[in-house]
């Protein structure tokens, strides 16, 4: 529409914005997947320590290990919190970068359109149409970016679930156990 209705420069800016948005979204989402995995791991470790201590509270009490267990759980919660913070900050970086790309692209388009209006090559209605078309381009792109991010997060969660199946028990029955 931009090439047909206006000029190739509008289409170039739009295409550049789309390519930058997709490339940025894919690369940063792939980068932050490791933070999601780490947050899942630390969350699982903290929960495991809490459940283990609570299930074995009699043994903990018997050996007066309350302080040790509390410190171990506290350390685990600290690691979990740090992993969650990194995960949240990486998500904020992704969202900020995406917003910046949209803002820069839209600004360039509006500047170009305003120059065309000032030169008499476009009307104010054309300027409004350029703005509306840009919104129509980036809203679905934003949704696709969100879906891609959520799919990657869900795959990391599923990966963590399948890792449970790989865990070998620490205690094995004897070969001749009855």
XYZ file of N, CA and C in Angstrom:
534
model
N 0.838 -1.189 0.000
C 0.000 0.000 0.000
C 0.876 1.243 0.000
N 1.964 1.201 0.767
C 2.831 2.374 0.828
C 3.478 2.668 -0.528
N 3.907 1.628 -1.231
C 4.526 1.842 -2.543
C 3.481 2.339 -3.542
N 2.328 1.719 -3.530
C 1.294 2.051 -4.505
C 0.695 3.427 -4.242
N 0.410 3.723 -2.963
C -0.286 4.965 -2.623
C 0.661 6.154 -2.448
N 1.866 5.882 -1.947
C 2.770 6.989 -1.632
C 4.075 6.839 -2.395
N 5.149 6.479 -1.693
C 6.459 6.358 -2.343
C 7.213 5.194 -1.723
N 8.248 4.770 -2.412
C 9.039 3.627 -1.947
C 9.714 3.904 -0.607
N 9.984 5.158 -0.318
C 10.627 5.505 0.957
C 9.780 5.090 2.157
N 8.474 5.241 2.042
C 7.580 4.821 3.126
C 7.642 3.303 3.319
N 7.632 2.580 2.209
C 7.705 1.120 2.290
C 9.049 0.675 2.854
N 10.116 1.384 2.495
C 11.450 1.035 3.005
C 11.528 1.208 4.516
N 10.987 2.315 5.012
C 10.995 2.551 6.458
C 10.174 1.468 7.166
N 9.004 1.158 6.608
C 8.147 0.130 7.212
C 8.845 -1.224 7.217
N 9.407 -1.604 6.088
C 10.105 -2.892 5.994
C 11.296 -2.938 6.944
N 12.044 -1.845 7.018
C 13.177 -1.790 7.951
C 12.723 -1.944 9.396
N 11.618 -1.290 9.752
C 11.081 -1.416 11.111
C 10.629 -2.832 11.419
N 9.975 -3.470 10.456
C 9.506 -4.849 10.659
C 10.685 -5.802 10.813
N 11.668 -5.673 9.943
C 12.855 -6.546 10.015
C 13.589 -6.341 11.337
N 13.763 -5.081 11.730
C 14.444 -4.802 13.003
C 13.649 -5.377 14.174
N 12.335 -5.216 14.142
C 11.479 -5.714 15.231
C 11.569 -7.231 15.343
N 11.452 -7.921 14.218
C 11.489 -9.394 14.231
C 12.870 -9.885 14.660
N 13.925 -9.305 14.085
C 15.286 -9.740 14.434
C 15.571 -9.497 15.910
N 15.205 -8.328 16.401
C 15.421 -8.016 17.811
C 14.617 -8.957 18.706
N 13.355 -9.162 18.380
C 12.486 -10.006 19.204
C 13.002 -11.433 19.276
N 13.391 -11.988 18.136
C 13.876 -13.373 18.114
C 15.192 -13.494 18.874
N 16.131 -12.585 18.628
C 17.436 -12.708 19.282
C 17.345 -12.492 20.791
N 16.604 -11.497 21.229
C 16.506 -11.235 22.667
C 15.681 -12.326 23.362
N 14.645 -12.823 22.703
C 13.857 -13.915 23.298
C 14.717 -15.160 23.462
N 15.520 -15.471 22.465
C 16.418 -16.630 22.584
C 17.449 -16.407 23.687
N 17.955 -15.188 23.803
C 18.925 -14.857 24.853
C 18.310 -15.002 26.231
N 17.078 -14.533 26.401
C 16.477 -14.540 27.730
C 15.914 -15.896 28.118
N 15.844 -16.838 27.199
C 15.348 -18.174 27.535
C 16.213 -18.817 28.617
N 17.503 -18.530 28.618
C 18.388 -19.076 29.663
C 18.002 -18.531 31.036
N 17.571 -17.278 31.106
C 17.120 -16.713 32.375
C 15.834 -17.391 32.850
N 14.973 -17.748 31.906
C 13.735 -18.465 32.252
C 14.089 -19.836 32.812
N 15.014 -20.519 32.152
C 15.437 -21.845 32.627
C 16.050 -21.755 34.031
N 16.911 -20.778 34.238
C 17.549 -20.615 35.546
C 16.513 -20.303 36.614
N 15.555 -19.434 36.305
C 14.500 -19.100 37.271
C 13.679 -20.335 37.612
N 13.369 -21.153 36.606
C 12.627 -22.393 36.861
C 13.426 -23.339 37.758
N 14.713 -23.464 37.476
C 15.574 -24.345 38.261
C 15.656 -23.886 39.712
N 15.900 -22.597 39.913
C 16.029 -22.074 41.279
C 14.701 -22.168 42.031
N 13.604 -21.970 41.346
C 12.291 -22.111 41.962
C 12.067 -23.557 42.403
N 12.423 -24.478 41.541
C 12.284 -25.902 41.857
C 13.181 -26.300 43.031
N 14.411 -25.790 43.041
C 15.329 -26.119 44.133
C 14.821 -25.575 45.465
N 14.299 -24.364 45.464
C 13.774 -23.789 46.708
C 12.583 -24.586 47.207
N 11.696 -24.945 46.304
C 10.531 -25.738 46.706
C 10.936 -27.117 47.213
N 11.931 -27.718 46.567
C 12.409 -29.037 46.997
C 12.970 -28.973 48.412
N 13.744 -27.942 48.700
C 14.326 -27.813 50.041
C 13.255 -27.572 51.090
N 12.270 -26.790 50.754
C 11.187 -26.524 51.711
C 10.405 -27.798 51.995
N 10.034 -28.506 50.949
C 9.257 -29.736 51.124
C 10.083 -30.780 51.867
N 11.350 -30.907 51.511
C 12.226 -31.881 52.174
C 12.333 -31.596 53.668
N 12.523 -30.335 54.020
C 12.636 -29.970 55.435
C 11.333 -30.221 56.180
N 10.226 -29.899 55.545
C 8.928 -30.078 56.207
C 8.555 -31.548 56.350
N 8.868 -32.338 55.335
C 8.555 -33.761 55.421
C 9.426 -34.469 56.454
N 10.633 -33.984 56.638
C 11.567 -34.615 57.560
C 11.782 -33.763 58.809
N 10.748 -33.050 59.236
C 10.921 -32.126 60.357
C 11.326 -32.854 61.637
N 10.879 -34.098 61.802
C 11.256 -34.827 63.018
C 12.755 -35.085 63.050
N 13.332 -35.455 61.911
C 14.774 -35.695 61.833
C 15.536 -34.386 62.040
N 15.031 -33.320 61.459
C 15.673 -32.011 61.621
C 15.672 -31.617 63.095
N 14.538 -31.808 63.756
C 14.434 -31.480 65.184
C 15.344 -32.388 66.022
N 15.343 -33.665 65.713
C 16.119 -34.626 66.473
C 17.600 -34.270 66.470
N 18.113 -33.839 65.306
C 19.523 -33.498 65.197
C 19.774 -31.997 65.374
N 18.782 -31.268 65.840
C 18.834 -29.808 66.059
C 19.470 -29.085 64.868
N 18.916 -29.357 63.708
C 19.414 -28.773 62.466
C 18.520 -27.650 61.948
N 17.712 -27.055 62.821
C 16.778 -26.026 62.368
C 17.509 -24.848 61.726
N 18.572 -24.393 62.363
C 19.317 -23.247 61.823
C 19.930 -23.578 60.477
N 20.495 -24.770 60.359
C 21.098 -25.196 59.101
C 20.048 -25.216 57.989
N 18.906 -25.835 58.265
C 17.836 -25.922 57.259
C 17.284 -24.547 56.913
N 17.138 -23.688 57.921
C 16.640 -22.336 57.669
C 17.627 -21.556 56.806
N 18.920 -21.678 57.098
C 19.947 -20.991 56.315
C 19.986 -21.538 54.881
N 19.886 -22.866 54.765
C 19.904 -23.498 53.440
C 18.701 -23.050 52.614
N 17.552 -22.996 53.233
C 16.349 -22.551 52.537
C 16.432 -21.056 52.218
N 16.957 -20.278 53.146
C 17.126 -18.841 52.905
C 18.060 -18.561 51.745
N 19.171 -19.302 51.682
C 20.107 -19.159 50.564
C 19.435 -19.520 49.249
N 18.643 -20.575 49.297
C 17.933 -21.006 48.099
C 16.919 -19.957 47.645
N 16.236 -19.348 48.594
C 15.276 -18.289 48.254
C 15.980 -17.072 47.677
N 17.164 -16.752 48.196
C 17.939 -15.634 47.666
C 18.343 -15.894 46.222
N 18.820 -17.105 45.941
C 19.187 -17.469 44.571
C 17.967 -17.415 43.654
N 16.824 -17.888 44.155
C 15.577 -17.861 43.385
C 15.179 -16.420 43.068
N 15.283 -15.555 44.069
C 14.917 -14.152 43.883
C 15.823 -13.482 42.848
N 17.123 -13.764 42.920
C 18.054 -13.177 41.953
C 17.759 -13.668 40.538
N 17.427 -14.949 40.398
C 17.092 -15.499 39.081
C 15.806 -14.876 38.549
N 14.824 -14.688 39.417
C 13.559 -14.073 38.999
C 13.776 -12.610 38.592
N 14.656 -11.917 39.301
C 14.947 -10.518 38.954
C 15.600 -10.440 37.576
N 16.571 -11.317 37.314
C 17.214 -11.330 36.001
C 16.203 -11.648 34.907
N 15.306 -12.579 35.186
C 14.272 -12.943 34.226
C 13.364 -11.745 33.942
N 12.958 -11.051 34.986
C 12.072 -9.892 34.828
C 12.783 -8.752 34.105
N 14.046 -8.511 34.452
C 14.798 -7.449 33.776
C 15.024 -7.760 32.302
N 15.258 -9.022 31.987
C 15.438 -9.379 30.574
C 14.133 -9.195 29.806
N 12.997 -9.481 30.451
C 11.699 -9.247 29.812
C 11.471 -7.747 29.608
N 11.841 -6.961 30.598
C 11.707 -5.507 30.467
C 12.593 -4.983 29.336
N 13.786 -5.534 29.193
C 14.678 -5.135 28.095
C 14.056 -5.474 26.744
N 13.461 -6.641 26.655
C 12.802 -7.038 25.416
C 11.666 -6.080 25.075
N 10.818 -5.816 26.053
C 9.680 -4.921 25.817
C 10.129 -3.504 25.474
N 11.153 -3.018 26.166
C 11.661 -1.671 25.900
C 12.257 -1.583 24.497
N 13.010 -2.588 24.106
C 13.605 -2.596 22.766
C 12.546 -2.638 21.676
N 11.533 -3.469 21.880
C 10.444 -3.539 20.910
C 9.725 -2.197 20.809
N 9.450 -1.594 21.946
C 8.779 -0.294 21.950
C 9.628 0.769 21.276
N 10.928 0.727 21.499
C 11.835 1.695 20.870
C 11.824 1.545 19.346
N 11.859 0.313 18.876
C 11.834 0.080 17.427
C 10.526 0.601 16.826
N 9.420 0.332 17.487
C 8.129 0.831 17.004
C 8.119 2.355 17.005
N 8.583 2.951 18.087
C 8.578 4.421 18.198
C 9.459 5.066 17.132
N 10.648 4.517 16.917
C 11.557 5.087 15.919
C 10.955 4.960 14.522
N 10.416 3.780 14.219
C 9.811 3.575 12.897
C 8.638 4.520 12.683
N 7.762 4.614 13.675
C 6.602 5.492 13.556
C 7.023 6.963 13.446
N 8.040 7.343 14.208
C 8.537 8.719 14.147
C 9.103 9.040 12.767
N 9.896 8.135 12.225
C 10.455 8.352 10.885
C 9.349 8.470 9.837
N 8.342 7.627 9.974
C 7.220 7.684 9.030
C 6.467 9.001 9.144
N 6.242 9.453 10.357
C 5.492 10.693 10.552
C 6.294 11.909 10.085
N 7.600 11.882 10.298
C 8.445 12.976 9.819
C 8.402 13.036 8.296
N 8.550 11.867 7.685
C 8.515 11.811 6.211
C 7.156 12.272 5.692
N 6.083 11.810 6.331
C 4.741 12.201 5.896
C 4.513 13.696 6.115
N 4.993 14.226 7.243
C 4.827 15.656 7.520
C 5.581 16.491 6.485
N 6.768 16.031 6.082
C 7.511 16.737 5.042
C 6.739 16.731 3.723
N 6.116 15.594 3.431
C 5.320 15.483 2.197
C 4.101 16.407 2.251
N 3.483 16.525 3.434
C 2.338 17.430 3.598
C 2.800 18.870 3.421
N 3.949 19.204 4.017
C 4.480 20.565 3.911
C 4.829 20.917 2.464
N 5.281 19.915 1.705
C 5.629 20.136 0.294
C 4.401 20.131 -0.612
N 3.252 19.745 -0.069
C 2.028 19.694 -0.856
C 1.837 18.397 -1.611
N 2.716 17.424 -1.414
C 2.609 16.142 -2.107
C 1.595 15.214 -1.444
N 1.262 15.477 -0.177
C 0.293 14.656 0.563
C -0.689 15.589 1.261
N -1.858 15.031 1.570
C -2.844 15.785 2.344
C -2.757 15.374 3.803
N -3.467 16.105 4.647
C -3.525 15.712 6.066
C -4.205 14.356 6.230
N -5.152 14.060 5.379
C -5.793 12.743 5.404
C -4.797 11.639 5.089
N -3.886 11.910 4.144
C -2.832 10.930 3.830
C -1.930 10.704 5.039
N -1.606 11.792 5.747
C -0.779 11.679 6.950
C -1.482 10.804 7.996
N -2.783 11.031 8.175
C -3.549 10.214 9.123
C -3.590 8.761 8.666
N -3.676 8.550 7.355
C -3.695 7.187 6.833
C -2.361 6.483 7.081
N -1.267 7.192 6.905
C 0.054 6.610 7.173
C 0.132 6.183 8.638
N -0.309 7.034 9.532
C -0.291 6.711 10.962
C -1.161 5.480 11.247
N -2.357 5.438 10.677
C -3.263 4.305 10.905
C -2.684 3.017 10.338
N -2.068 3.089 9.176
C -1.471 1.890 8.587
C -0.308 1.380 9.435
N 0.474 2.277 9.974
C 1.595 1.852 10.820
C 1.087 1.149 12.078
N 0.017 1.673 12.631
C -0.578 1.016 13.796
C -1.079 -0.376 13.406
N -1.675 -0.477 12.230
C -2.175 -1.765 11.750
C -1.047 -2.759 11.470
N 0.129 -2.262 11.193
C 1.280 -3.143 10.972
C 1.838 -3.637 12.300
N 2.000 -2.725 13.257
C 2.737 -3.083 14.467
C 1.892 -3.756 15.547
N 0.599 -3.552 15.580
C -0.213 -4.237 16.598
C -0.170 -5.755 16.401
N -0.430 -6.269 15.191
C -0.308 -7.728 15.023
C 1.119 -8.227 15.222
N 2.090 -7.413 14.839
C 3.488 -7.803 15.029
C 3.813 -7.922 16.515
N 3.270 -7.010 17.306
C 3.452 -7.056 18.754
C 2.821 -8.320 19.329
N 1.644 -8.676 18.844
C 0.967 -9.897 19.309
C 1.797 -11.123 18.929
N 2.317 -11.145 17.709
C 3.156 -12.277 17.287
C 4.419 -12.374 18.142
N 4.998 -11.225 18.489
C 6.167 -11.226 19.369
C 5.833 -11.797 20.733
N 4.664 -11.431 21.254
C 4.217 -11.956 22.544
C 4.006 -13.466 22.464
N 3.367 -13.937 21.392
C 3.111 -15.371 21.232
C 4.428 -16.134 21.127
N 5.379 -15.605 20.363
C 6.682 -16.260 20.231
C 7.382 -16.356 21.585
N 7.356 -15.261 22.341
C 7.989 -15.240 23.661
C 7.335 -16.262 24.586
N 6.016 -16.333 24.572
C 5.313 -17.269 25.444
C 5.549 -18.713 25.030
N 5.661 -18.964 23.740
C 5.964 -20.327 23.272
C 7.352 -20.734 23.744
N 8.327 -19.833 23.626
C 9.681 -20.147 24.094
C 9.704 -20.398 25.603
N 8.932 -19.598 26.369
C 8.863 -19.787 27.814
C 8.209 -21.121 28.143
N 7.134 -21.448 27.440
C 6.446 -22.706 27.679
C 7.340 -23.897 27.338
N 8.114 -23.781 26.267
C 9.042 -24.859 25.914
C 10.115 -25.031 26.982
N 10.572 -23.936 27.565
C 11.547 -24.029 28.664
C 10.912 -24.719 29.872
N 9.637 -24.417 30.138
C 8.939 -25.074 31.251
C 8.778 -26.570 30.983
N 8.417 -26.926 29.755
C 8.249 -28.337 29.396
C 9.591 -29.057 29.462
N 10.643 -28.366 29.035
C 11.985 -28.942 29.109
C 12.339 -29.273 30.560
N 12.000 -28.385 31.462
C 12.263 -28.624 32.891
C 11.469 -29.824 33.378
N 10.241 -29.966 32.886
C 9.424 -31.108 33.290
C 10.047 -32.419 32.795
N 10.527 -32.435 31.558
C 11.142 -33.651 31.031
C 12.474 -33.962 31.701
N 13.150 -32.945 32.225
C 14.392 -33.186 32.964
C 14.134 -34.007 34.223
N 12.928 -33.900 34.765
C 12.569 -34.699 35.942
C 12.649 -36.183 35.619
N 12.272 -36.549 34.409
C 12.309 -37.958 34.020
C 13.733 -38.496 33.929
N 14.701 -37.607 33.764
C 16.095 -38.026 33.648
C 16.778 -38.205 35.005
N 16.123 -37.770 36.069
C 16.729 -37.839 37.400
C 16.838 -39.294 37.833
N 18.046 -39.665 38.245
C 18.291 -41.019 38.742
C 18.159 -41.022 40.263
N 17.514 -42.023 40.822
C 17.381 -42.061 42.282
C 18.747 -42.193 42.953
N 18.870 -41.565 44.122
C 20.136 -41.624 44.861
C 20.315 -42.970 45.548
N 19.214 -43.616 45.869
C 19.267 -44.914 46.534
C 18.670 -45.956 45.612
N 19.432 -47.017 45.399
C 18.994 -48.091 44.503
C 18.772 -49.350 45.329
N 17.813 -50.146 44.933
C 17.609 -51.442 45.573
C 18.753 -52.375 45.189
N 19.059 -53.273 46.109
C 20.061 -54.285 45.811
C 19.534 -55.196 44.703
N 20.443 -55.798 43.958
C 20.039 -56.644 42.828
C 19.178 -57.810 43.293
N 19.435 -58.317 44.511
C 18.674 -59.456 45.003
C 17.594 -59.042 46.015
N 17.130 -57.801 45.925
C 16.109 -57.310 46.862
C 14.790 -58.041 46.651
N 14.114 -58.276 47.738
C 12.835 -58.966 47.669
C 11.723 -57.927 47.631
